[in-house]
Coordinates of C-alpha atoms in Angstrom, one line a residue:
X1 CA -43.2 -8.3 10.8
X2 CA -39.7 -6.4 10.6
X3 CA -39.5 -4.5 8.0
X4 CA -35.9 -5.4 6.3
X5 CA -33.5 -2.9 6.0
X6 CA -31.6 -2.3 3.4
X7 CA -28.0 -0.9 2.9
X8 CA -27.3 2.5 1.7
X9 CA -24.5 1.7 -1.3
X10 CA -22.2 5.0 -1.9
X11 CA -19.5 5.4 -4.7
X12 CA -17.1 8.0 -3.6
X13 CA -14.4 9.8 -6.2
X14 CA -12.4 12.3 -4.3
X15 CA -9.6 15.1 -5.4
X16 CA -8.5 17.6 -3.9
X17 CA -11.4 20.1 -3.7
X18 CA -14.4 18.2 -4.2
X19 CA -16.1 14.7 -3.3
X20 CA -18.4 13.0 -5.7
X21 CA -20.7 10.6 -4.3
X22 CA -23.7 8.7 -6.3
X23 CA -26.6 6.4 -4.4
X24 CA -26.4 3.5 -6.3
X25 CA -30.2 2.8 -4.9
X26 CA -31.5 5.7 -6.3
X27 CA -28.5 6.4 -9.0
X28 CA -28.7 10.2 -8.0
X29 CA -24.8 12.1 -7.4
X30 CA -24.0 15.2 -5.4
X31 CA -21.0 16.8 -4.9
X32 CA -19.4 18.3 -2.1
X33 CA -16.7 20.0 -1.4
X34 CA -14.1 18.4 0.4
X35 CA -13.9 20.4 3.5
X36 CA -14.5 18.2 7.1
X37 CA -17.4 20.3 7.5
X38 CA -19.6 20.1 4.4
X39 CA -18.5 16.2 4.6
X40 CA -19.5 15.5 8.4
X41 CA -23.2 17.6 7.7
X42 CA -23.6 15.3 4.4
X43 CA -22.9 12.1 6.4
X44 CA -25.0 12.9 9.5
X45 CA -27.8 13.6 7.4
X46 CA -27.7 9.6 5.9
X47 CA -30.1 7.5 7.9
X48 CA -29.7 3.4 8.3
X49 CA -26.4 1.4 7.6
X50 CA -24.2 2.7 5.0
X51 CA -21.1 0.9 2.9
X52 CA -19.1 3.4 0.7
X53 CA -16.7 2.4 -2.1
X54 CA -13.7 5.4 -1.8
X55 CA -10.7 5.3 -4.4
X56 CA -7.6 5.6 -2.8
X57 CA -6.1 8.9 -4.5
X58 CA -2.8 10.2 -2.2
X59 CA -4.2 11.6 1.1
X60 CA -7.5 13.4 -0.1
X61 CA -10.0 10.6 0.8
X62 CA -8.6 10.4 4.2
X63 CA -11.1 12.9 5.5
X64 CA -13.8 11.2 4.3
X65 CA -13.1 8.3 5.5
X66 CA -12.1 8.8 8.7
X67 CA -15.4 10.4 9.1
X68 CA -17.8 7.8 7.7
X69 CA -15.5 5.3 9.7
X70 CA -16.0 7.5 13.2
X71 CA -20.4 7.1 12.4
X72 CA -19.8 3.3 12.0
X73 CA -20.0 3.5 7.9
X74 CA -18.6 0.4 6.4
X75 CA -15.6 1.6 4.2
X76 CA -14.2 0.2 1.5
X77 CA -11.2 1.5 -0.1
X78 CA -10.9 0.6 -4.0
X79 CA -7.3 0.5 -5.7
X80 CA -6.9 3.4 -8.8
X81 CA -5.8 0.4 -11.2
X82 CA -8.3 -2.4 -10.7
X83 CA -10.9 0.2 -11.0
X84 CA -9.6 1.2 -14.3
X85 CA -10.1 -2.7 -15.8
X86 CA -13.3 -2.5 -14.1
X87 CA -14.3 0.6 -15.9
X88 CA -12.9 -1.8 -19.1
X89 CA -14.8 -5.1 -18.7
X90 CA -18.1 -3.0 -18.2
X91 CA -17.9 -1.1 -21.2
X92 CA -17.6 2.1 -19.5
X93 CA -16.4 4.8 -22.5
X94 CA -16.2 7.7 -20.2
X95 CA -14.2 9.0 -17.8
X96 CA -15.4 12.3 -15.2
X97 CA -15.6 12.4 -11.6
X98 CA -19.5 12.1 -11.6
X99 CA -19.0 9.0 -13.9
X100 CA -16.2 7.4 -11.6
X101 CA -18.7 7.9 -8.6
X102 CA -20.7 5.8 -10.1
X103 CA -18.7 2.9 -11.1
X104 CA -17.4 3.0 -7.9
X105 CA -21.2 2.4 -6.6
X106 CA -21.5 -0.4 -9.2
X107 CA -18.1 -2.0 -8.2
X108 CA -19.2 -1.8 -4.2
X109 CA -23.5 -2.8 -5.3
X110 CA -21.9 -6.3 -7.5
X111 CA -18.8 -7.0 -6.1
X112 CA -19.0 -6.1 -2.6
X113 CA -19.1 -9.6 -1.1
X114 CA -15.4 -9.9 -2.4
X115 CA -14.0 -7.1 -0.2
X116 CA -12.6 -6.4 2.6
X117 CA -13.3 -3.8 4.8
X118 CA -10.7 -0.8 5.1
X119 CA -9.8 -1.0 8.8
X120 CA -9.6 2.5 10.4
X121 CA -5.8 3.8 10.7
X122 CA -4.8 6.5 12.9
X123 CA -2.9 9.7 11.8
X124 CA 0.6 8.7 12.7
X125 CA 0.3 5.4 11.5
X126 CA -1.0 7.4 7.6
X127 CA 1.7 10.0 8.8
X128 CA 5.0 7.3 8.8
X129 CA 3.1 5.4 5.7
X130 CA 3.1 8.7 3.9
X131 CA 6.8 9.5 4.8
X132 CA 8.0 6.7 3.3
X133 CA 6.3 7.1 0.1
X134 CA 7.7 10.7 0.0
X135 CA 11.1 9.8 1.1
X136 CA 11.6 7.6 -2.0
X137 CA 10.6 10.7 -4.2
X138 CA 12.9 12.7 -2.8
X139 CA 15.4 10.1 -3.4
X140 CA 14.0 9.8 -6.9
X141 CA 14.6 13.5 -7.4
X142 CA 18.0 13.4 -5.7
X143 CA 19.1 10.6 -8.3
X144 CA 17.7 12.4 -11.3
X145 CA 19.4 15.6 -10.6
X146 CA 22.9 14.0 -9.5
X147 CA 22.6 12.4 -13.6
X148 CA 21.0 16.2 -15.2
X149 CA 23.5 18.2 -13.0
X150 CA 27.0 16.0 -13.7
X151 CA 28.1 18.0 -16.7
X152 CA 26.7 21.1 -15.4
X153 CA 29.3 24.0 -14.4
X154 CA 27.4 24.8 -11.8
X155 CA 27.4 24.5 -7.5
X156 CA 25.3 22.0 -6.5
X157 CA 27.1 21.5 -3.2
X158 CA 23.9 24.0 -1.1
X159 CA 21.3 21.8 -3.0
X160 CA 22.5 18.2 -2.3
X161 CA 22.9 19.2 1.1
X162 CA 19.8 20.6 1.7
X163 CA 18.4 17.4 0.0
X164 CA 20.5 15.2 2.7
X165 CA 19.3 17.2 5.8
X166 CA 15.7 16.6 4.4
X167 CA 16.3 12.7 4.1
X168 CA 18.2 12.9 7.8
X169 CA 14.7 15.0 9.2
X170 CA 12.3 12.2 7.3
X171 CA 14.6 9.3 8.8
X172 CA 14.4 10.7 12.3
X173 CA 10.6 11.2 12.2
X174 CA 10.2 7.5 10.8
X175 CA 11.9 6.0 14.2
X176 CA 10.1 9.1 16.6
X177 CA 6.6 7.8 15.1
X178 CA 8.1 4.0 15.5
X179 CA 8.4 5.0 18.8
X180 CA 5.1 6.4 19.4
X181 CA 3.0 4.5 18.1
X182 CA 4.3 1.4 20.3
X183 CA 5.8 -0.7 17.3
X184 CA 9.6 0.0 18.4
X185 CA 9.7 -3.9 19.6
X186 CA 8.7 -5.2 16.4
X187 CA 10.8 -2.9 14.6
X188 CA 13.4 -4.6 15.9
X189 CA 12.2 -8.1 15.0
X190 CA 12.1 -6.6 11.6
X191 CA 15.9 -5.4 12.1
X192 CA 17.1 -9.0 13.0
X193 CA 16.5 -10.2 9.8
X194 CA 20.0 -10.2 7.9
X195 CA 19.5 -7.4 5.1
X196 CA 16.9 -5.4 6.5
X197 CA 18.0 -2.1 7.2
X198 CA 15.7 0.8 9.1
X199 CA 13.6 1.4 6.1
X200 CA 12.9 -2.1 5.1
X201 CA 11.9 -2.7 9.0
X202 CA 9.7 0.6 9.3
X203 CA 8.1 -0.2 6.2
X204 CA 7.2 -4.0 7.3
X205 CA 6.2 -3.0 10.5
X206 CA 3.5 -0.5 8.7
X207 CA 2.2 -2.6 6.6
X208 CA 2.2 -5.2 9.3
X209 CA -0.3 -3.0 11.1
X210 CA -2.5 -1.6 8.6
X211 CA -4.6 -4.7 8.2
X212 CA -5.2 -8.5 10.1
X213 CA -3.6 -10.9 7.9
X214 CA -4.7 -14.2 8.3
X215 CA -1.1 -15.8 7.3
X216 CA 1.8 -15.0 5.2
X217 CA 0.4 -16.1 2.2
X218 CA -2.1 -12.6 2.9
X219 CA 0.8 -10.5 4.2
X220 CA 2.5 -11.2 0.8
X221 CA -0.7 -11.0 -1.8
X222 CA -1.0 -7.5 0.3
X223 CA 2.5 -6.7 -0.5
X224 CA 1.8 -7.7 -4.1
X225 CA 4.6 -10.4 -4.6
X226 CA 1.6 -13.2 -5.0
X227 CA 2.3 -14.7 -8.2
X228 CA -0.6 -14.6 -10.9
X229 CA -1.3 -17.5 -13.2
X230 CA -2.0 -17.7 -16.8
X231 CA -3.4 -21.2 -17.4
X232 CA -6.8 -22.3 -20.3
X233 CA -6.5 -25.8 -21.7
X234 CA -2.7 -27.0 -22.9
X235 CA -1.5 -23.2 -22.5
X236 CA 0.7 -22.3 -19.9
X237 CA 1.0 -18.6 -19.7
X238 CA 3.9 -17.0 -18.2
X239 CA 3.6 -16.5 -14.7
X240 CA 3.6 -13.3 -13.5
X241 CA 3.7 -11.0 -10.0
X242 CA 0.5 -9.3 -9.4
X243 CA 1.9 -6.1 -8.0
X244 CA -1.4 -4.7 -6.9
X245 CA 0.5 -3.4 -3.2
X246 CA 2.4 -0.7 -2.4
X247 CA 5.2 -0.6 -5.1
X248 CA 7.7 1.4 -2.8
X249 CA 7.3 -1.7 0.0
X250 CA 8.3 -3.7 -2.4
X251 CA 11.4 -2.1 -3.8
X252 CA 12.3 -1.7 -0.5
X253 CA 12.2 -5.7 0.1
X254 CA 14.0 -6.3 -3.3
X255 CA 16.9 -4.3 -2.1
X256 CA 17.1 -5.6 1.0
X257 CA 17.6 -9.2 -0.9
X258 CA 21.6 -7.8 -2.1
X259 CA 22.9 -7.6 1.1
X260 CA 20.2 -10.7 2.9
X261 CA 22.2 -12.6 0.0
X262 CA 25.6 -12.8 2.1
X263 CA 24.0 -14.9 5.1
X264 CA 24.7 -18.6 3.7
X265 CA 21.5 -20.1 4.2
X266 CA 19.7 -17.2 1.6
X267 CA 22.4 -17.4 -0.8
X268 CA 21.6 -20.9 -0.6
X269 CA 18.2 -20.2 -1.4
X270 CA 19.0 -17.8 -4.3
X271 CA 21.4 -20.2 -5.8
X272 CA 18.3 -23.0 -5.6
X273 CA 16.2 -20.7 -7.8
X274 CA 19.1 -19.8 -10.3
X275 CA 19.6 -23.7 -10.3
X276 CA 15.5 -23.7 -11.4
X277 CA 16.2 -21.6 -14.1
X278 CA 14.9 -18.4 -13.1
X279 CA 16.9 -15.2 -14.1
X280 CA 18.7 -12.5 -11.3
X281 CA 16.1 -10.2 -10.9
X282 CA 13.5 -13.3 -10.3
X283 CA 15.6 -15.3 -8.1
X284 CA 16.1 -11.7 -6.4
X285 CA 12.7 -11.5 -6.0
X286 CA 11.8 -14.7 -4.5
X287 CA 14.5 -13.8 -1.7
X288 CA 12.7 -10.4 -1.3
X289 CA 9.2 -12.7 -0.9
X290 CA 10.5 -14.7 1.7
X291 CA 12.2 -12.4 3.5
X292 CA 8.4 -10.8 4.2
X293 CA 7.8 -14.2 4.6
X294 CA 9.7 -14.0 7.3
X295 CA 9.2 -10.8 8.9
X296 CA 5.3 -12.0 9.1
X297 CA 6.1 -14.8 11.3
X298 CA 8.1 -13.1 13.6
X299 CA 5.4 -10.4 14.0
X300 CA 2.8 -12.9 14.4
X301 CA 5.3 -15.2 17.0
X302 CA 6.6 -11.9 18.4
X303 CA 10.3 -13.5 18.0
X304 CA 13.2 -12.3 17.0
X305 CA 15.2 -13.7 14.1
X306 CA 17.9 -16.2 15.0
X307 CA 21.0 -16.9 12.9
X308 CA 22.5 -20.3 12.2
X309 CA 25.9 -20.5 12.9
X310 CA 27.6 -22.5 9.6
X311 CA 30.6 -24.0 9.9
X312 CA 34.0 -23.0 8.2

């Protein structure tokens, strides 16, 4: 008879200098520092098929889990936030890395069915992903010191520049990985699209490519413009966006919506939602939702967008 084998259920919590990992078979936690050799001799030495929960924190899981993904280890990555109501509904008082290990097991061990499997992601694909985070908080910065620096007698002329060359550098790296990575034609599907500019497209195109999206109804619950309901009897909660994407994709998309708004058909469109009642920033953001809307089908067609001529 075959014996049945059973899966080996990890809980990863990762920083910057250490990985803490509990067995959620046999509840015991080690910790290794994270270093691609300690990691790769801890992995290699796990025998039989392995799923491991990881918490996405910046880039200092990526080393793990492009090394449990390389052995054939079923990886699961875990967003910071839903974790943390997790850690509330389970009555989970405490808070340490060994602690977050473990509730990571738990999530993975009870919830696992309900996940999907982190597909593996090459280095320039996490390299332009990463540059476009870090381009908007260089931006953020710029922004902040332009208002602390206004009524300042001071030269500010050498910094501001030095801030624009380093926005110039990130923006030509963004189209040179574009290019290299093969996704310059759909880049330019994105670009058809009236209001999408070169960050709006690269940004599309990148989360276009990070996972298989069964339709655009997936492409935009990724994105986080899905709209969660409220709903128990005769009470009709407000409805709200889930935001559980990438929160720079999707200020990206709401400012493409100002200028998409001057092609007739989507000012239509916004006008219909103002008509419905909703305020700006809503109607705005049901333009920015369609737009992604958009940008998915013409990824999945591989077409371009095509305008309709309106009459005078």
């Amino acid at each position: 008879m075959a014996k049945l084998v059973t899966k080996i259920t990890l809980g990863a919590d990762v920083s910057k200098d250490k990985v803490d990992i509990c067995n959620w078979e046999t509840q015991e936690i080690v910790s290794l520092s994270n270093e691609a050799a300690e990691i790769r001799r801890w992995l290699k030495a796990l025998h039989g098929p392995v799923q491991i929960a990881v918490e996405s924190t910046s880039d200092y899981h990526l080393e793990l889990v492009e090394q449990a993904q390389a052995l054939g280890h079923a990886v699961y990555l875990v967003n910071g936030y839903q974790l943390s109501h997790y850690r509330e509904s389970v009555n989970v008082r405490n808070k340490t890395d060994p602690k977050d290990a473990w509730l990571l097991a738990r999530y993975l061990a009870h919830e696992g069915s309900l996940l999907r499997l982190h597909p593996p992601q090459c280095r320039k694909a996490q390299e332009l992903w990463n540059l476009l985070k870090r381009r908007a908080k260089v931006v953020g910065v710029r922004k902040e010191m332009q208002q602390s620096l206004a009524n300042v007698s001071v030269s500010t002329k050498a910094f501001f520049t030095s801030l624009k060359q380093l926005l110039q550098y990130i923006d030509r790296r963004i189209k040179t990985l574009i290019r290299e990575l093969g996704w310059w034609a759909d880049y330019e599907r994105c670009r058809s699209i009236p209001g999408i500019g070169l960050l709006n497209a690269a940004a599309l195109v990148t989360a276009y490519h990070r996972g298989a999206f069964a339709s655009a109804n997936a492409f935009v619950a990724f994105i986080g413009f899905d709209v969660r309901l409220r709903e128990s009897g005769k009470y009709k909660g407000k409805r709200k966006l889930t935001k559980r994407g990438e929160a720079e994709l999707r200020r990206l998309l709401y400012c493409a919506a100002k200028p998409a708004q001057s092609y007739p058909p989507f000012d239509r469109y916004l006008a219909k939602q103002l008509e419905n009642g909703l305020s700006k920033i809503a109607a705005k953001v049901c333009l920015a939702r369609k737009l992604a809307r958009i940008a998915f089908t013409l990824l999945d067609k591989q077409q371009s967008f095509k305008k309709v001529e309106i009459a005078a």
